[in-house]
XYZ file of C-alpha atoms in Angstrom:
491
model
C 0.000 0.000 0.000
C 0.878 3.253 -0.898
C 1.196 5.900 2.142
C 1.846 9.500 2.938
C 5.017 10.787 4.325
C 4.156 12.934 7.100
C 6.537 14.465 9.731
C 9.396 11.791 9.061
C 6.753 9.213 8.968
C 5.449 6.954 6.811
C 1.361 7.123 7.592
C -2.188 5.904 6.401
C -4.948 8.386 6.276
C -6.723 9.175 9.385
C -9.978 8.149 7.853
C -8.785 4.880 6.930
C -9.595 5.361 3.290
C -7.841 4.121 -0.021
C -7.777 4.639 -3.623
C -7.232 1.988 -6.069
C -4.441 2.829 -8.575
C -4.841 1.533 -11.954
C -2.752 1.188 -15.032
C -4.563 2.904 -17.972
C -3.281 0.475 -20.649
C -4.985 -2.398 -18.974
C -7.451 -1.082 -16.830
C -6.212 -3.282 -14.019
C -5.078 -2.251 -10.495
C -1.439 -1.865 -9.703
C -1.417 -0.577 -5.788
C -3.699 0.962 -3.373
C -3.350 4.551 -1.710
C -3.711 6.159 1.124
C -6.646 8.815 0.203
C -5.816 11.496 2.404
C -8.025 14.403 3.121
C -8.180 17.781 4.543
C -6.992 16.276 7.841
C -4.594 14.650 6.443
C -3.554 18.301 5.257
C -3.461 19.924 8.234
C -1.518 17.411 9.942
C 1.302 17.969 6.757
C 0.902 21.698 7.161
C 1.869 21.325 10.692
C 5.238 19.591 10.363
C 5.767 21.850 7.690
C 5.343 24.576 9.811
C 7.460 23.265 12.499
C 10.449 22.133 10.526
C 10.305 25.731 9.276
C 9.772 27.888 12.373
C 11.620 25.707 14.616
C 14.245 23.399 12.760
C 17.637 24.769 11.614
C 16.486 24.173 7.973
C 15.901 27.556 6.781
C 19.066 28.394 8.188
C 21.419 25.501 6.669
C 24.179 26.513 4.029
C 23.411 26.454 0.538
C 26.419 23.966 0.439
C 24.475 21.321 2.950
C 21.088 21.241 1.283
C 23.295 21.056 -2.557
C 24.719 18.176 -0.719
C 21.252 16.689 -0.380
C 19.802 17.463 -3.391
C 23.063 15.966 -5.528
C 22.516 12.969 -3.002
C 18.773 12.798 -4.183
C 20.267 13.269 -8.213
C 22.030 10.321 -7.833
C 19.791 8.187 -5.988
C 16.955 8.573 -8.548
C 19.948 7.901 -11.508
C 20.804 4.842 -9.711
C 17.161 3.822 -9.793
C 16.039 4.945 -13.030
C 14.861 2.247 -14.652
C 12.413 0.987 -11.883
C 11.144 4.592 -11.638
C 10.279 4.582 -15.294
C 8.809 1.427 -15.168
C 6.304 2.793 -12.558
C 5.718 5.608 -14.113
C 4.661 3.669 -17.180
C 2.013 1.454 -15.190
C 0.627 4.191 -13.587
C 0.346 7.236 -16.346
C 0.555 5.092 -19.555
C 3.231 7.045 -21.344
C 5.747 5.000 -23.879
C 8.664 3.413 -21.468
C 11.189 5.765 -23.173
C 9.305 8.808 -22.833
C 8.863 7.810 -19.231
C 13.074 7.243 -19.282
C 13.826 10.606 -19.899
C 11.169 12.212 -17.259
C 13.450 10.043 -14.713
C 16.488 11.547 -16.327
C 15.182 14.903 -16.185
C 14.033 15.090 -12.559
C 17.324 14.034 -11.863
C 18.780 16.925 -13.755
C 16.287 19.253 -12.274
C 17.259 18.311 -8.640
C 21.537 18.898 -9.455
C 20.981 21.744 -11.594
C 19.270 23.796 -7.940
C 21.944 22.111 -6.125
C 24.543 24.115 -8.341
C 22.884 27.227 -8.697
C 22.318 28.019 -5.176
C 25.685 27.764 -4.194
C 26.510 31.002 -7.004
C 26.668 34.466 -5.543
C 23.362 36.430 -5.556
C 21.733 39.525 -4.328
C 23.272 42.921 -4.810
C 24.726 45.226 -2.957
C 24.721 49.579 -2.754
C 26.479 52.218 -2.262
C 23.808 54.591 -0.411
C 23.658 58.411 0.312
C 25.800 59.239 3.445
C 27.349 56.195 5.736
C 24.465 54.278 4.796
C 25.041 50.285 2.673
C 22.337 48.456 1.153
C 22.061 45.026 0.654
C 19.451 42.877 -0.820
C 19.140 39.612 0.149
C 16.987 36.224 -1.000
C 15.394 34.568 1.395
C 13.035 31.350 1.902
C 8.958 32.244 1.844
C 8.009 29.829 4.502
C 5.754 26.613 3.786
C 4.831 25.614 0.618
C 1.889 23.789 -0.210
C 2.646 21.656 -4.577
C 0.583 20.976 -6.550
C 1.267 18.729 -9.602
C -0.996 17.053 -12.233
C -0.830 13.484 -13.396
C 0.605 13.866 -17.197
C 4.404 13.893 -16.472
C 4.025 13.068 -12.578
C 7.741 12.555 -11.695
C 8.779 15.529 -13.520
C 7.054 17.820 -12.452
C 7.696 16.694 -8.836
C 10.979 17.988 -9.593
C 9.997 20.929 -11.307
C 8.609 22.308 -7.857
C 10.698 20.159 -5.360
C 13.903 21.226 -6.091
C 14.243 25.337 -5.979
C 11.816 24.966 -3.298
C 14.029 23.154 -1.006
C 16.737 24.705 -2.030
C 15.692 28.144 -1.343
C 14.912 26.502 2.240
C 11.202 25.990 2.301
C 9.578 23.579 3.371
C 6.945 21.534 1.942
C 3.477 19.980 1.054
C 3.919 17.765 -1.925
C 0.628 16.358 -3.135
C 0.428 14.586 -6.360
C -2.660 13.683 -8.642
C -4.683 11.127 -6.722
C -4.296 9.480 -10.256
C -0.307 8.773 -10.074
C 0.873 9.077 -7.057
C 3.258 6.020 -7.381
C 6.417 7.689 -8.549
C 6.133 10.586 -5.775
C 5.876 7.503 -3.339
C 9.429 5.921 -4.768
C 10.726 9.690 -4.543
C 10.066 10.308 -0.721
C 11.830 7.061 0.161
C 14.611 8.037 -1.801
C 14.380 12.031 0.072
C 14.126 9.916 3.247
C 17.606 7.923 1.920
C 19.112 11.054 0.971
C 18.987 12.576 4.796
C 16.307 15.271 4.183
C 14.918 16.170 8.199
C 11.919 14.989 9.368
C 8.995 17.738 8.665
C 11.003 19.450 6.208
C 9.403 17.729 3.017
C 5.618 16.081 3.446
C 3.447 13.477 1.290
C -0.163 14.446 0.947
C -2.088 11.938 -1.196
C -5.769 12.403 -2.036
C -8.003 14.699 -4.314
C -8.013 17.828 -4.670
C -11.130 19.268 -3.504
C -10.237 17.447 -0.282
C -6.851 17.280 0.521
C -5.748 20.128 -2.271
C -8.384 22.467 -1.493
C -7.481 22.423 2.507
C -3.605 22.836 1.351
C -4.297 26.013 -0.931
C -6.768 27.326 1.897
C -4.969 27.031 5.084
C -3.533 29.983 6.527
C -0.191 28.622 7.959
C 0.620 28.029 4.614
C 2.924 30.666 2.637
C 2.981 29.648 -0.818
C 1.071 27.874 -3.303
C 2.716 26.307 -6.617
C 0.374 24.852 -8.624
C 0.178 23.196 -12.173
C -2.865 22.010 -13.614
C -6.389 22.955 -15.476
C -7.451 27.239 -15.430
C -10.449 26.257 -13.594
C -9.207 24.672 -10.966
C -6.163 27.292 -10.835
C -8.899 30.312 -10.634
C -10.025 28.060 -6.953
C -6.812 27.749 -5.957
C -6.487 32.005 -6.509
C -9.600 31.783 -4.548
C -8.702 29.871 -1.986
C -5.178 31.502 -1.636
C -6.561 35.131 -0.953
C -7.416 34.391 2.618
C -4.183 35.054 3.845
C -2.260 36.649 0.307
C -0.501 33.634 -0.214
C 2.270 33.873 -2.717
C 0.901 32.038 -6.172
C 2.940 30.371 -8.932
C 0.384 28.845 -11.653
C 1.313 26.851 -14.688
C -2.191 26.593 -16.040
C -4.245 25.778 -19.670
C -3.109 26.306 -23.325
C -4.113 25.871 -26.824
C -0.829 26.812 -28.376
C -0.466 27.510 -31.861
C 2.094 25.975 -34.368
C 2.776 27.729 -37.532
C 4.075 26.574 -40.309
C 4.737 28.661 -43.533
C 5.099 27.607 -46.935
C 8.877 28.231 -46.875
C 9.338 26.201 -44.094
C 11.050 22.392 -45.004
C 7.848 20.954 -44.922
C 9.186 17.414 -44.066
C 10.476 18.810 -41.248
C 8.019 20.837 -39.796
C 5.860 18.076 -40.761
C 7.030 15.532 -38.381
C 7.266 17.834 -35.820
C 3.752 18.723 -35.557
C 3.252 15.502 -35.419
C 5.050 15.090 -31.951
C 3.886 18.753 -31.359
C 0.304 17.349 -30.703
C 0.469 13.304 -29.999
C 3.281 13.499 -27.532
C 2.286 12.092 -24.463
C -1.427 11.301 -26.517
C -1.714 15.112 -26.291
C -1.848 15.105 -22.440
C 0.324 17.998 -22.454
C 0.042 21.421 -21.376
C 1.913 22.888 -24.136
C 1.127 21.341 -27.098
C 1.063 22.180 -30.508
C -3.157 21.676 -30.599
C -3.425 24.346 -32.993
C -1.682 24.004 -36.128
C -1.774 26.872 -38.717
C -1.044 26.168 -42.377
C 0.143 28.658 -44.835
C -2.941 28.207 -47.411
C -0.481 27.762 -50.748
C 0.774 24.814 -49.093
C -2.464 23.821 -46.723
C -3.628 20.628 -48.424
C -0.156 19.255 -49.438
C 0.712 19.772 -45.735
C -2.068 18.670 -44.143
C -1.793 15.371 -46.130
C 1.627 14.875 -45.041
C 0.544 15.490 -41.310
C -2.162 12.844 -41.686
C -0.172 10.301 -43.429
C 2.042 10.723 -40.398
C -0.253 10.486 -37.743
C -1.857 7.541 -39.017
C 1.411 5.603 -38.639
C 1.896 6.453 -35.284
C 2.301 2.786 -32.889
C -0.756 3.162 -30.290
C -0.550 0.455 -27.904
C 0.489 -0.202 -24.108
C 3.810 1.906 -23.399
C 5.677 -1.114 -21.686
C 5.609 -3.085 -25.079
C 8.432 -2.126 -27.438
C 7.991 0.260 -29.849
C 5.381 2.050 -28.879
C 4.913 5.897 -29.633
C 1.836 6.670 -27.842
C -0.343 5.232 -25.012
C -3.469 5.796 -23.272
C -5.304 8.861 -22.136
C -4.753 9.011 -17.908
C -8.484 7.526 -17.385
C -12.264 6.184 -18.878
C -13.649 9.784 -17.417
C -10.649 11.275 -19.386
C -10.928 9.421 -22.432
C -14.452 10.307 -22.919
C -14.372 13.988 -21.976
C -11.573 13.712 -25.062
C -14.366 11.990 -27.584
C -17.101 14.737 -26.193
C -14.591 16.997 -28.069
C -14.600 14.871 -31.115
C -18.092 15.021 -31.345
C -18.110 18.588 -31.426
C -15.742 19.045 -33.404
C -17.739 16.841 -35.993
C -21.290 18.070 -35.270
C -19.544 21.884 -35.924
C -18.086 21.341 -39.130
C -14.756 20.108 -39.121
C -13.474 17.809 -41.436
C -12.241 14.381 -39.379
C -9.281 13.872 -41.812
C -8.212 10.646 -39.533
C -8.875 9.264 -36.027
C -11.320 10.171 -34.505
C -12.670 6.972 -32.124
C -11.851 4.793 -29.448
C -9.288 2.254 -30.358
C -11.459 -1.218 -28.895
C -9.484 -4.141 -31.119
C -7.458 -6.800 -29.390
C -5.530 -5.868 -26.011
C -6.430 -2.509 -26.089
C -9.684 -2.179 -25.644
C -9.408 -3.058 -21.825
C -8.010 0.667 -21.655
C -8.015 4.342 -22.409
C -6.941 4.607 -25.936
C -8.247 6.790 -28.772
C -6.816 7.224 -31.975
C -4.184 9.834 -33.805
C -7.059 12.483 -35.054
C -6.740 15.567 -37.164
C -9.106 17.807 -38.136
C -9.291 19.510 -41.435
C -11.099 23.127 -42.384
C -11.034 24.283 -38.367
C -12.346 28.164 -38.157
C -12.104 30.207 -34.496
C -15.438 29.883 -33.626
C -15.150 26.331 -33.212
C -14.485 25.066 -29.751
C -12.036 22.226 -30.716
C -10.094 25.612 -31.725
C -11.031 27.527 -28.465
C -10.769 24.805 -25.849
C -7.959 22.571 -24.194
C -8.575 19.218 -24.963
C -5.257 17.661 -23.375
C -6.057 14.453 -25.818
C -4.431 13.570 -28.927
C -7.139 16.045 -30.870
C -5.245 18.179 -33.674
C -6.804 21.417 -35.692
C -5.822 22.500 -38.538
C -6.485 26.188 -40.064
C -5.239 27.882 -42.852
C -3.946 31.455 -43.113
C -3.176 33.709 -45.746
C -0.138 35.902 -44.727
C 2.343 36.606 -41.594
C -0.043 39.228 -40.299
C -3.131 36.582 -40.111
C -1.316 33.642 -38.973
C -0.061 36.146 -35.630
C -4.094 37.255 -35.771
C -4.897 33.187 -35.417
C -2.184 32.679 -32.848
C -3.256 35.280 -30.504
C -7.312 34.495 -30.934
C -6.687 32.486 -27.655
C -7.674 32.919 -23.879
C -4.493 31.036 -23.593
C -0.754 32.217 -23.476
C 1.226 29.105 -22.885
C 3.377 28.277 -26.109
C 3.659 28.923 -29.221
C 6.085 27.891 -32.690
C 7.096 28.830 -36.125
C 8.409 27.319 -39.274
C 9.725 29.377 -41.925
C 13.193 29.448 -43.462
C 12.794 33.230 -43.056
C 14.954 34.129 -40.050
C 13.483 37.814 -40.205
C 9.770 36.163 -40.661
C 10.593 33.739 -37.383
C 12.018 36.633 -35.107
C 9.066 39.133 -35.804
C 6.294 36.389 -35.410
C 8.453 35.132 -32.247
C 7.854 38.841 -30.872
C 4.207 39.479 -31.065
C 2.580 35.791 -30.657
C 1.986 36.470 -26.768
C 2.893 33.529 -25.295
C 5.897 32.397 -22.606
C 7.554 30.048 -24.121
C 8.275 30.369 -28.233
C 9.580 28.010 -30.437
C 11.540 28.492 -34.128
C 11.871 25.048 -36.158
C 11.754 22.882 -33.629
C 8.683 22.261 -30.977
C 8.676 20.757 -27.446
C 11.945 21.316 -25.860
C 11.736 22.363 -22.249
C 15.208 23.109 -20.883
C 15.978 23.260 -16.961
C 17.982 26.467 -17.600
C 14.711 28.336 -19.425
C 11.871 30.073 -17.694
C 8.431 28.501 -18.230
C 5.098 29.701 -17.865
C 2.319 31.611 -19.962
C 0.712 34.763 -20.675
C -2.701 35.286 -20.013
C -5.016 32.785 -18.462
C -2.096 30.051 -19.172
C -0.792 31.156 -15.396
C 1.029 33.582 -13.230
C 4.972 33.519 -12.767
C 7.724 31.238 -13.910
C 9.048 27.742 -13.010
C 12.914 26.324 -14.119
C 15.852 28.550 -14.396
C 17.147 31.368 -12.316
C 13.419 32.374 -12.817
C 12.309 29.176 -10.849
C 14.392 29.162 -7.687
C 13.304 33.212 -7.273
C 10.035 32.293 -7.036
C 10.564 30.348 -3.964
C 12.218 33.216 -2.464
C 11.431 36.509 -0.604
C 13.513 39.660 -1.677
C 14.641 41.721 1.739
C 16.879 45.013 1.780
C 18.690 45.400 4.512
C 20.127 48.668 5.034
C 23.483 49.106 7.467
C 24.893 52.535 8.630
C 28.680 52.260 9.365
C 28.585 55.690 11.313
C 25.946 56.188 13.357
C 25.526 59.708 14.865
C 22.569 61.297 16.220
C 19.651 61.692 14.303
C 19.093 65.590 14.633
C 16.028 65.277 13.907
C 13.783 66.217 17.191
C 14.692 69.322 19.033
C 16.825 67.505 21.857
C 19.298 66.591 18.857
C 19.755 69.554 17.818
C 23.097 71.870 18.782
């Protein structure tokens, strides 16, 4: 059984309940979990609390917590390939997608450990005897959030600048996956972290979640996940002006121009949109199509996608598995329906995939749409399934005019072999994260995050570790004198 990690504790949920944890490839159950709740919660929040206000964590060097965090780097190298294999039962992705999520948490974690041991904060020459420094420090307790598409990842993507700015934490995973974050505490807990200074919440969250982003002992909130359910968390964070960092929604926009090399940009949308079966905040769900070269494109696209190997990510050679869950799966044909009863042409895919071994899970196939306009709502919405839309444009100025036609403000790419065309389309598509011939990568040493309703603030990068910081001046006079000020001062 799967428990939480509370106070240097391995623990059950006071209420005694579980979750069954099921692999969406088969449909069958791989472990059971502790389904925590807003107890649960406040019992985390308190060890939180006291490894922060009372522990010497907040105080340790940067060089002891980097020692920690490399310790944690190497621990989850050493067990990489169970990790992935976990994180393949439990989210469905393709084994060696799930390979380099291990590899990249690990790279998350040493990449904090370095950076926090390089000089920061500035110093100032004031007016008079006066010096000014200003100085990072830790925000308190911090109640993460992550979602269930790249679990382990993004369990580093929070994790690490948070603990090694000094916080401490609330980690709760999707009630969906929590199996990797499991496998990570016990390797925290081999590493040496302190009791109280890192906590395991499992359960929902409009239980457990909702108590975490509400409670007022908590400092922070770092959240990735729907808009919706960000806008609660906003909510629920105002009681006490809790800091907020939310990665939310997109519907990002891929263009590709006719002078782009088609084969290229070709496969590329292809991963832009069925990576991960499209369970991904940032992809490439919109593509837009240069209308000289919009049905010789499109054709290559669908040829493409049609090829793609759907099956159960532990076999070999797979390229895409199944969506996270049934509710999910269907939520993703609801779309597919619209998209069909609106208009859209269904240029391939387009149903569940219910032959042989794989119709005991969540799989639907590769689909692309055809002849998509803005009003449609397969254009609008997030469908975070393997869904793509195609539109045509007719110049630069309405393919930024489709990019931007978008409550959403995540990512965003261009193909052209028109360096001046890529850098001015780069500069007014208003997203956070832009991409020129190429789409996907997410580097440690980048910022990420969105404009608009996509989320507030930035996670990875220099960007990342400030956001688990406070900024203080500090202001030092080296020769004080009276203040002459009031009367008695005065000679």
């Amino acid at each position: 059984m799967l428990k939480m990690y509370i106070g240097g504790r391995w623990v059950s949920a006071v209420s005694g309940r579980t979750r069954s944890i099921t692999n969406p490839a088969t449909g069958e159950q791989i472990d059971v979990a502790a389904e925590g709740g807003a107890e649960d919660a406040r019992l985390a929040i308190a060890a939180a609390r006291k490894a922060f206000d009372e522990s010497d964590w907040p105080h340790t060097s940067a060089r002891h917590r980097a020692r920690l965090l490399f310790r944690l780097a190497d621990l989850i190298e050493r067990h990489a390939g169970e990790q992935a294999r976990m994180e393949t039962e439990n989210n469905g992705k393709p084994l060696a997608d799930a390979e380099d999520d291990v590899l990249t948490a690990a790279n998350v974690f040493r990449y904090y450990a370095g950076l926090i041991g390089k000089p920061s904060g500035q110093v100032s020459d004031l007016p008079g005897s006066y010096v000014g420094r200003v100085v990072r420090e830790p925000i308190g307790v911090c109640g993460l959030i992550v979602p269930w598409n790249f679990p382990l990842m993004m369990a580093s993507w929070k994790l690490a600048p948070c603990l090694a700015a000094g916080n401490t934490c609330v980690f709760k995973p999707a009630e969906l996956t929590p199996v990797t974050a499991v496998r990570l505490f016990e390797l925290m807990e081999e590493a040496g972290f302190p009791p109280g200074v890192a906590n395991l919440l499992l359960g929902e969250g409009r239980t457990a979640g909702a108590e975490l982003a509400a409670h007022e002992q908590v400092d922070k909130i770092a959240f990735t996940g729907g808009t919706e359910t960000g806008r609660g968390v906003m909510r629920a964070a105002a009681g006490n002006i809790k800091k907020l960092s939310l990665e939310l929604g997109g519907k990002s926009a891929n263009i590709v121009f006719a002078d782009a090399d088609l084969d290229i940009a070709a496969d590329y949308a292809v991963s832009g949109i069925f990576l991960n079966a499209g369970q991904v905040c940032s992809a490439g769900s919109r593509l837009l199509v240069e209308e000289s070269v919009y049905d010789r494109f499109v054709d290559m696209v669908v040829e493409r996608a049609r090829k793609i190997r759907v099956g159960n990510g532990l076999h070999p050679g797979v390229e895409m598995g199944p969506l996270i869950s049934e509710a999910h799966m269907n939520k993703v044909l609801g779309y597919i329906k619209a998209g069909i009863e609106e208009g859209a042409v269904l240029l391939t895919g387009g149903k569940r995939i219910t032959e042989g071994e794989l119709a005991r899970g969540f799989f639907v196939e590769p689909t692309v749409f055809g002849d998509v306009h803005s009003g449609m709502r397969i254009f609008r919405e997030e469908i975070f399934g393997p869904v793509l839309s195609v539109t045509k444009f007719r110049d630069e100025e309405d393919a930024v005019r489709l990019a931007n036609d978008s409550i959403y403000g995540l990512a965003g790419a261009v193909f052209t072999s028109d360096a001046g065309k890529a850098e001015r389309v780069a500069r007014r598509v208003r997203v956070g994260v832009f991409w020129i011939n190429v789409y996907h990568p997410a580097m440690v040493e980048m910022p990420w995050g969105g404009y608009k309703q996509s989320g507030l603030g930035r996670e990875l990068g220099t960007f990342g570790l400030d956001a688990f910081t406070e900024v203080k001046q500090i202001v030092h006079n080296l020769h004080p004198g009276p203040l002459g000020y009031y009367h008695w001062n005065r000679s």
